[in-house]
């Protein structure tokens, strides 16, 4: 989520609502929390981390 500085401060966890075809925010994470939660889901791509 960008702030006035243009740098991300938060990560939103959203879920699509099929009835309203809208996205609903369920959780707000700090970037550290989001990174830790994302690790079990996807292994970091070495090429992407070291361009």
GROMACS .gro file of C-alpha atoms in nm, residues 29-49:
model
   21
   29UNK     CA    1   0.028  -0.681   0.759
   30UNK     CA    2   0.353  -0.498   0.808
   31UNK     CA    3   0.596  -0.580   0.527
   32UNK     CA    4   0.801  -0.802   0.761
   33UNK     CA    5   0.491  -1.000   0.860
   34UNK     CA    6   0.383  -1.036   0.496
   35UNK     CA    7   0.729  -1.159   0.394
   36UNK     CA    8   0.736  -1.418   0.673
   37UNK     CA    9   0.386  -1.543   0.585
   38UNK     CA   10   0.467  -1.559   0.213
   39UNK     CA   11   0.774  -1.780   0.251
   40UNK     CA   12   0.584  -2.107   0.306
   41UNK     CA   13   0.366  -2.033   0.002
   42UNK     CA   14   0.634  -1.958  -0.257
   43UNK     CA   15   1.008  -2.011  -0.252
   44UNK     CA   16   1.192  -1.689  -0.349
   45UNK     CA   17   1.317  -1.687  -0.706
   46UNK     CA   18   1.694  -1.635  -0.693
   47UNK     CA   19   1.697  -1.452  -1.030
   48UNK     CA   20   1.434  -1.206  -0.912
   49UNK     CA   21   1.618  -1.135  -0.585
   0.00000   0.00000   0.00000
